Coordinates of C-alpha atoms in Angstrom, one line a residue:
M1 CA 82.8 106.5 88.0
I2 CA 84.0 109.5 86.0
D3 CA 81.6 112.4 85.1
T4 CA 79.6 110.8 82.2
K5 CA 78.7 114.3 80.9
E6 CA 82.3 114.4 79.7
L7 CA 82.3 111.2 77.6
K8 CA 82.1 113.2 74.3
S9 CA 83.8 116.5 75.3
R10 CA 86.9 114.6 76.6
Y11 CA 86.6 111.6 74.3
D12 CA 90.2 111.5 73.1
E13 CA 91.6 111.9 76.6
I14 CA 89.3 109.2 78.0
R15 CA 90.2 106.8 75.1
K16 CA 93.9 107.4 75.6
N17 CA 93.6 106.9 79.3
I18 CA 91.9 103.5 78.7
E19 CA 94.8 102.6 76.4
N20 CA 97.4 103.6 78.9
R21 CA 95.7 101.4 81.5
Y22 CA 95.6 98.5 79.1
M23 CA 91.9 97.9 79.8
D24 CA 89.3 96.5 77.4
V25 CA 86.6 99.1 77.4
D26 CA 84.4 99.9 74.4
L27 CA 83.9 103.6 74.8
D28 CA 82.0 104.0 71.6
A29 CA 79.4 101.4 72.7
I30 CA 79.0 103.2 76.0
I31 CA 78.4 106.5 74.3
A32 CA 75.9 104.8 71.9
L33 CA 74.1 103.4 75.0
Q34 CA 74.1 106.9 76.5
D35 CA 72.5 108.4 73.4
E36 CA 69.9 105.7 73.3
R37 CA 69.1 106.3 77.0
Y38 CA 68.8 110.0 76.3
G39 CA 66.4 109.4 73.4
V40 CA 64.1 107.1 75.5
L41 CA 64.3 109.7 78.3
Q42 CA 63.0 112.4 76.0
E43 CA 60.2 110.1 74.8
T44 CA 59.3 109.2 78.4
E45 CA 59.1 112.9 79.4
A46 CA 57.0 113.7 76.4
L47 CA 54.5 111.0 77.4
R48 CA 54.5 112.2 81.0
A49 CA 53.7 115.7 79.7
K50 CA 50.9 114.4 77.5
R51 CA 49.5 112.4 80.4
N52 CA 49.3 115.5 82.6
E53 CA 47.7 117.5 79.7
T54 CA 45.1 114.8 79.3
A55 CA 44.3 114.7 83.0
S56 CA 44.0 118.5 83.0
R57 CA 41.5 118.4 80.1
M58 CA 39.3 116.0 82.0
K59 CA 38.6 118.6 84.8
G60 CA 35.3 120.4 84.7
R61 CA 32.1 119.5 82.8
L62 CA 32.5 117.4 79.7
D63 CA 30.0 115.7 77.4
P64 CA 30.0 111.9 77.7
E65 CA 31.6 111.4 74.3
T66 CA 34.5 113.7 75.0
R67 CA 35.1 112.2 78.5
A68 CA 35.1 108.7 77.0
A69 CA 37.6 109.7 74.4
L70 CA 39.9 111.3 77.0
I71 CA 39.6 108.2 79.2
E72 CA 40.6 106.0 76.3
E73 CA 43.5 108.3 75.4
G74 CA 44.7 108.3 79.0
K75 CA 44.7 104.5 79.0
N76 CA 46.8 104.4 75.8
I77 CA 49.2 106.9 77.3
K78 CA 49.5 104.9 80.5
T79 CA 50.3 101.7 78.6
A80 CA 52.9 103.4 76.4
L81 CA 54.4 105.2 79.3
A82 CA 54.8 102.0 81.3
E83 CA 56.7 100.4 78.4
K84 CA 59.0 103.5 78.0
E85 CA 59.7 103.7 81.8
A86 CA 60.6 100.0 81.9
R87 CA 62.9 100.4 78.9
L88 CA 64.4 103.5 80.5
A89 CA 65.0 101.7 83.8
A90 CA 66.7 98.8 81.9
L91 CA 68.9 101.3 79.9
D92 CA 69.8 103.2 83.1
Q93 CA 71.1 100.0 84.7
Q94 CA 73.0 99.0 81.5
F95 CA 74.5 102.4 81.1
T96 CA 75.5 102.7 84.7
E97 CA 77.2 99.3 84.7
A98 CA 79.0 100.1 81.4
A99 CA 80.1 103.5 82.6
R100 CA 81.6 102.0 85.7
T101 CA 84.0 100.0 83.5
I102 CA 85.7 103.3 82.4
P103 CA 88.7 103.9 84.7
N104 CA 89.4 107.1 86.5
Y105 CA 91.7 109.6 84.8
A106 CA 95.3 108.8 85.6
S107 CA 97.7 111.5 86.9
P108 CA 99.9 112.8 84.1
E109 CA 102.8 112.2 86.4
A110 CA 102.1 108.5 86.8
P111 CA 104.5 106.3 84.7
V112 CA 102.8 104.7 81.7
G113 CA 103.2 101.0 81.4
K114 CA 101.4 97.7 81.7
E115 CA 103.2 95.7 84.4
D116 CA 105.0 95.9 87.7
K117 CA 108.3 96.4 86.0
D118 CA 107.0 99.6 84.4
S119 CA 106.4 101.2 87.8
L120 CA 109.1 103.6 88.9
A121 CA 111.1 103.3 92.2
V122 CA 111.3 106.9 93.4
K123 CA 112.9 106.6 96.8
F124 CA 115.1 104.1 98.7
V125 CA 115.4 104.1 102.5
G126 CA 117.8 102.0 104.6
Q127 CA 120.2 99.2 103.7
P128 CA 119.1 95.6 103.4
P129 CA 120.7 93.5 106.2
K130 CA 123.8 91.5 105.4
F131 CA 123.8 88.2 107.2
G132 CA 126.8 86.0 107.9
F133 CA 124.6 83.0 107.2
K134 CA 122.0 81.8 104.7
A135 CA 118.8 83.7 105.4
K136 CA 115.6 81.7 106.0
D137 CA 112.2 82.7 104.8
H138 CA 109.4 83.4 107.2
V139 CA 107.8 80.0 106.6
E140 CA 111.0 78.1 107.7
L141 CA 111.4 80.4 110.7
G142 CA 107.7 80.2 111.7
E143 CA 107.5 76.4 111.5
A144 CA 110.8 75.9 113.3
L145 CA 109.8 78.3 116.2
D146 CA 106.2 76.9 116.2
L147 CA 104.7 80.3 115.2
L148 CA 102.9 79.4 112.0
D149 CA 101.0 76.3 111.0
F150 CA 100.0 76.2 107.3
D151 CA 99.3 72.5 107.2
S152 CA 96.5 72.7 109.8
G153 CA 95.1 75.8 108.1
A154 CA 94.9 73.9 104.8
K155 CA 93.3 70.9 106.5
V156 CA 90.6 73.0 108.3
S157 CA 89.9 75.8 105.9
G158 CA 91.8 75.1 102.6
Q159 CA 94.9 76.3 100.9
K160 CA 96.2 79.8 101.8
F161 CA 94.7 79.7 105.3
Y162 CA 96.9 79.4 108.3
Y163 CA 97.2 79.5 112.1
I164 CA 99.4 82.0 113.9
K165 CA 100.6 80.7 117.3
N166 CA 102.4 81.4 120.5
K167 CA 104.5 84.6 120.5
A168 CA 103.7 85.4 116.9
V169 CA 100.2 86.2 118.1
I170 CA 101.6 88.8 120.4
L171 CA 103.9 90.1 117.7
Q172 CA 100.9 90.6 115.3
M173 CA 98.9 92.4 118.1
A174 CA 102.0 94.6 118.8
L175 CA 102.2 95.6 115.1
E176 CA 98.5 96.4 115.1
R177 CA 98.7 98.7 118.2
Y178 CA 102.0 100.3 117.2
A179 CA 100.5 101.4 113.8
M180 CA 97.2 102.4 115.4
D181 CA 99.0 104.7 117.9
I182 CA 100.9 106.4 115.1
V183 CA 97.8 106.9 112.9
I184 CA 95.8 108.3 115.8
R185 CA 98.5 110.8 116.6
H186 CA 98.0 112.1 113.0
G187 CA 94.4 112.8 113.7
F188 CA 92.6 109.7 112.4
T189 CA 89.5 108.5 114.2
P190 CA 89.8 104.7 114.9
F191 CA 87.1 102.2 113.8
I192 CA 86.6 98.5 113.8
T193 CA 84.6 98.0 110.7
P194 CA 82.1 95.3 109.5
D195 CA 83.6 92.3 107.6
I196 CA 80.6 92.3 105.3
A197 CA 79.4 95.0 102.8
K198 CA 76.5 95.3 100.3
E199 CA 77.3 94.7 96.7
E200 CA 76.2 98.3 95.9
I201 CA 78.9 99.6 98.2
L202 CA 81.6 97.4 96.6
N203 CA 80.5 98.5 93.1
G204 CA 80.6 102.1 94.2
I205 CA 84.1 101.7 95.6
G206 CA 85.2 100.1 92.4
F207 CA 85.4 96.4 93.4
N208 CA 83.8 93.8 91.1
P209 CA 81.9 91.3 93.3
R210 CA 81.0 89.0 90.4
G211 CA 82.8 87.0 87.7
E212 CA 85.9 84.9 87.4
E213 CA 88.1 88.0 87.6
S214 CA 86.6 89.0 91.0
N215 CA 88.9 89.0 94.0
I216 CA 85.8 89.1 96.3
Y217 CA 84.0 86.3 98.2
T218 CA 80.3 86.8 97.7
I219 CA 77.7 85.5 100.2
E220 CA 75.2 83.6 98.1
G221 CA 71.6 84.9 98.1
T222 CA 72.3 87.9 100.4
G223 CA 73.5 90.6 98.1
T224 CA 76.5 91.0 100.3
C225 CA 80.2 90.2 100.2
L226 CA 83.1 89.6 102.6
V227 CA 85.3 92.8 102.4
G228 CA 88.8 92.6 100.9
T229 CA 89.8 95.8 102.8
A230 CA 88.3 98.3 105.2
E231 CA 88.5 100.8 102.3
I232 CA 85.2 99.4 101.3
T233 CA 83.4 99.9 104.6
L234 CA 85.1 103.2 105.4
G235 CA 84.3 104.5 101.8
G236 CA 80.7 103.5 102.2
Y237 CA 80.3 105.2 105.6
Y238 CA 79.0 108.5 104.1
S239 CA 77.3 107.1 101.0
N240 CA 74.3 109.2 99.8
M241 CA 75.2 112.1 102.2
I242 CA 76.0 115.7 101.8
L243 CA 78.7 116.9 104.2
S244 CA 79.4 120.4 105.3
K245 CA 82.7 121.9 104.1
D246 CA 83.9 122.5 107.7
Q247 CA 83.7 118.8 108.4
L248 CA 86.5 118.2 105.9
P249 CA 89.0 116.6 106.0
I250 CA 87.5 113.5 107.6
K251 CA 90.3 111.1 108.6
M252 CA 89.3 107.6 109.5
T253 CA 91.3 104.5 110.3
G254 CA 89.7 101.1 110.2
L255 CA 90.8 97.7 111.5
S256 CA 89.2 94.8 109.7
H257 CA 89.7 91.2 108.6
C258 CA 90.3 91.1 104.8
F259 CA 89.1 88.2 102.6
R260 CA 90.5 87.8 99.1
R261 CA 90.1 85.0 96.6
E262 CA 93.5 85.8 95.1
A263 CA 92.5 84.1 91.8
G264 CA 95.6 83.5 89.8
G265 CA 97.9 84.4 92.7
A266 CA 100.6 81.7 92.5
G267 CA 104.3 81.2 92.4
Q268 CA 107.2 81.9 94.8
Y269 CA 106.0 85.4 95.5
S270 CA 102.8 84.0 97.0
K271 CA 104.6 81.8 99.5
G272 CA 103.5 81.6 103.1
L273 CA 101.8 84.8 104.6
Y274 CA 102.6 87.0 101.6
R275 CA 99.5 86.2 99.6
V276 CA 96.6 84.6 101.6
H277 CA 92.9 84.4 101.6
Q278 CA 92.4 86.0 105.0
F279 CA 94.4 88.6 107.0
S280 CA 94.0 91.6 109.2
K281 CA 94.8 95.2 108.1
L282 CA 94.7 98.7 109.5
E283 CA 93.5 101.0 106.7
M284 CA 93.6 104.8 106.5
F285 CA 90.9 106.8 104.7
I286 CA 90.4 110.5 104.0
Y287 CA 87.5 112.5 102.6
C288 CA 88.6 116.0 101.6
T289 CA 88.0 118.8 99.1
P290 CA 89.4 118.4 95.5
E291 CA 92.0 121.1 96.1
E292 CA 93.6 119.2 99.0
S293 CA 93.6 115.6 97.8
E294 CA 97.2 115.6 96.5
K295 CA 98.4 117.1 99.8
Y296 CA 96.7 114.4 101.8
H297 CA 97.9 111.7 99.5
R298 CA 101.4 112.7 100.4
E299 CA 100.5 112.8 104.0
I300 CA 99.2 109.2 104.0
L301 CA 102.4 108.1 102.3
S302 CA 104.5 109.9 104.9
I303 CA 102.6 108.0 107.7
E304 CA 103.3 104.7 106.0
E305 CA 106.9 105.7 105.8
E306 CA 106.9 106.6 109.5
I307 CA 105.5 103.2 110.4
F308 CA 108.0 101.2 108.4
G309 CA 110.9 103.6 109.1
G310 CA 110.2 103.0 112.9
L311 CA 110.6 99.3 112.4
K312 CA 114.0 100.0 110.8
I313 CA 113.3 97.8 107.8
A314 CA 114.8 98.9 104.4
Y315 CA 112.2 99.8 101.9
R316 CA 111.6 101.6 98.6
I317 CA 108.7 103.8 97.3
V318 CA 107.2 102.9 94.0
D319 CA 105.2 105.2 91.7
T320 CA 102.7 102.7 90.2
A321 CA 102.4 102.4 86.5
T322 CA 99.1 103.2 84.8
G323 CA 98.4 99.5 83.9
D324 CA 98.6 98.5 87.5
L325 CA 96.8 101.4 89.1
G326 CA 93.3 99.8 89.5
A327 CA 90.3 101.5 87.9
P328 CA 89.4 104.0 90.8
A329 CA 93.0 105.3 91.3
Y330 CA 94.2 108.6 89.9
R331 CA 97.7 107.9 91.3
K332 CA 99.1 105.2 93.6
F333 CA 102.3 104.8 95.6
D334 CA 103.5 101.4 97.0
I335 CA 106.0 100.8 99.8
E336 CA 108.0 97.7 99.2
A337 CA 109.9 96.3 102.2
W338 CA 113.1 94.3 101.9
M339 CA 112.4 90.6 102.5
P340 CA 115.6 88.5 102.9
G341 CA 113.8 85.2 102.4
R342 CA 112.3 86.2 99.1
G343 CA 114.0 85.0 95.9
V344 CA 117.6 83.9 95.9
D345 CA 119.3 86.7 97.9
G346 CA 116.2 88.7 99.0
E347 CA 113.9 91.1 97.2
Y348 CA 111.5 93.9 97.8
G349 CA 107.9 93.0 98.4
E350 CA 104.8 95.2 98.6
V351 CA 103.7 96.0 102.2
T352 CA 101.5 99.1 101.8
S353 CA 99.8 101.1 99.1
T354 CA 98.1 104.5 99.0
S355 CA 95.7 105.7 96.3
N356 CA 94.2 109.1 95.5
C357 CA 90.8 108.2 93.9
T358 CA 89.8 111.8 93.4
D359 CA 86.0 112.0 92.9
Y360 CA 85.7 108.6 91.1
Q361 CA 84.3 106.7 94.1
A362 CA 82.3 109.7 95.4
R363 CA 80.3 109.9 92.2
S364 CA 79.2 106.3 92.4
L365 CA 78.5 106.5 96.1
N366 CA 76.9 110.0 95.9
I367 CA 79.1 111.6 98.5
R368 CA 79.2 115.4 98.3
Y369 CA 79.9 118.4 100.4
R370 CA 78.3 121.9 100.4
E371 CA 80.4 124.9 99.6
D372 CA 80.1 128.2 101.3
D373 CA 77.9 129.5 98.4
G374 CA 75.5 126.6 99.0
K375 CA 76.5 124.6 95.9
T376 CA 77.5 120.9 96.3
R377 CA 80.6 119.2 94.9
F378 CA 81.8 115.7 95.1
V379 CA 84.4 115.0 97.7
H380 CA 87.8 113.4 96.9
M381 CA 88.5 110.1 98.6
L382 CA 91.9 108.6 99.5
N383 CA 93.0 105.3 101.0
G384 CA 96.2 103.9 102.3
T385 CA 97.5 100.9 104.2
A386 CA 98.8 101.6 107.7
V387 CA 99.8 98.0 108.2
A388 CA 98.8 94.8 106.5
L389 CA 99.7 92.5 109.4
S390 CA 100.5 89.4 107.5
R391 CA 103.0 91.1 105.2
A392 CA 104.5 93.2 108.0
M393 CA 105.0 89.9 109.9
V394 CA 106.9 88.5 106.9
A395 CA 109.2 91.6 106.9
V396 CA 109.8 91.6 110.6
M397 CA 110.5 87.9 110.9
E398 CA 112.9 87.7 108.0
N399 CA 114.8 91.0 108.7
Y400 CA 115.3 90.3 112.4
Q401 CA 116.3 86.7 112.2
R402 CA 119.5 85.5 113.9
E403 CA 121.8 82.7 112.9
D404 CA 120.6 80.4 115.7
G405 CA 117.0 80.6 114.2
S406 CA 115.6 83.0 116.8
I407 CA 114.0 86.3 115.9
D408 CA 114.7 89.7 117.5
I409 CA 111.8 92.1 118.1
P410 CA 112.2 95.6 116.6
E411 CA 112.9 98.1 119.4
V412 CA 109.7 100.0 118.9
L413 CA 107.6 96.9 119.3
V414 CA 109.3 95.6 122.5
P415 CA 107.0 97.7 124.8
Y416 CA 104.0 96.3 123.0
C417 CA 105.3 92.7 123.1
G418 CA 106.8 92.5 126.6
F419 CA 109.7 90.5 125.2
D420 CA 112.6 91.2 122.9
R421 CA 113.2 87.9 121.2
I422 CA 111.4 84.8 120.0
E423 CA 113.5 81.7 120.6
R424 CA 113.0 78.0 120.2

């Protein structure tokens, strides 16, 4: 969450930021709740002081009448204090939940707009392939080569689940290891993370585990959820901890399964592997000082470019519009790879994203570091996709298809695969 001490001092800025993100947040109601909470806190502290004063007066010798009066007064204070503390606890929870609905401040450089079309393409790399034949999409290719089985996935698990088969399994593992090797070379420590996280961690990262709008699968009666990304588990790793400044930056990369409800995700852009309920992903995560977060944001983006540039797949970089940032993000860049089977003649489709979340997540998760002078500050937290394997598979299969229906393997992946083509 943002620093709630700033709700009044930066009121106009916060309200404008909410408008630019096209979010429905009642800032005035949240401030009113904050004021009520402060009033009850003052009353609670006054009763605590009175309780201590009464206890102090009971020390020493007292006549029976005075002692009885003080005992009665203590009982009354205890009852009143219990009521105030219960009210304060309820207000604390209400205010915290309400404050979490306020989005992070957006970068002044982020394009203002509501939808994908308002995002700004800032860089194009490579040329989309020109085939002398009608390009197939990855679903057609995968079924013809016996690589993908969506029908059996739907039968066994439901729609948007699937089986990957035969050489496609090796191709996915090759993409995973290829990206992992690059990320490790850049100083990231590898992790395989849990697939389950507590709801308090999801809330702290900025994911809503409840309600119709949630993209998260909850595990009933456990207070836990299936993770939608390793950002959640890597971000929760240092929760409620104070780091030393010389530990920073901390660079982590996590391989995990990702589970997403994808409520409302429909249409041609959701076809096949592009939008599914389960996939695997290698995520990058950095904890750093506030002064260095923009530098590391650019570093994550450059690593994403290195991964897709090495695959020799045409892509563009998109500076994400404010309305599509997501509440925790200060700024976000997406890489969209060319997908020949998408649309009529091919289109770009998102394959990675990287976000600088500044101290927004750190405040909720209480992750700080200690400066040289002994004072503590909240860390800045950044995340970025190294490779989302399902979407990377889409891009590779469609860009490297041949007229006879076979698929060439990108040169950088051949050593990992042990073969250079997938044929009938």
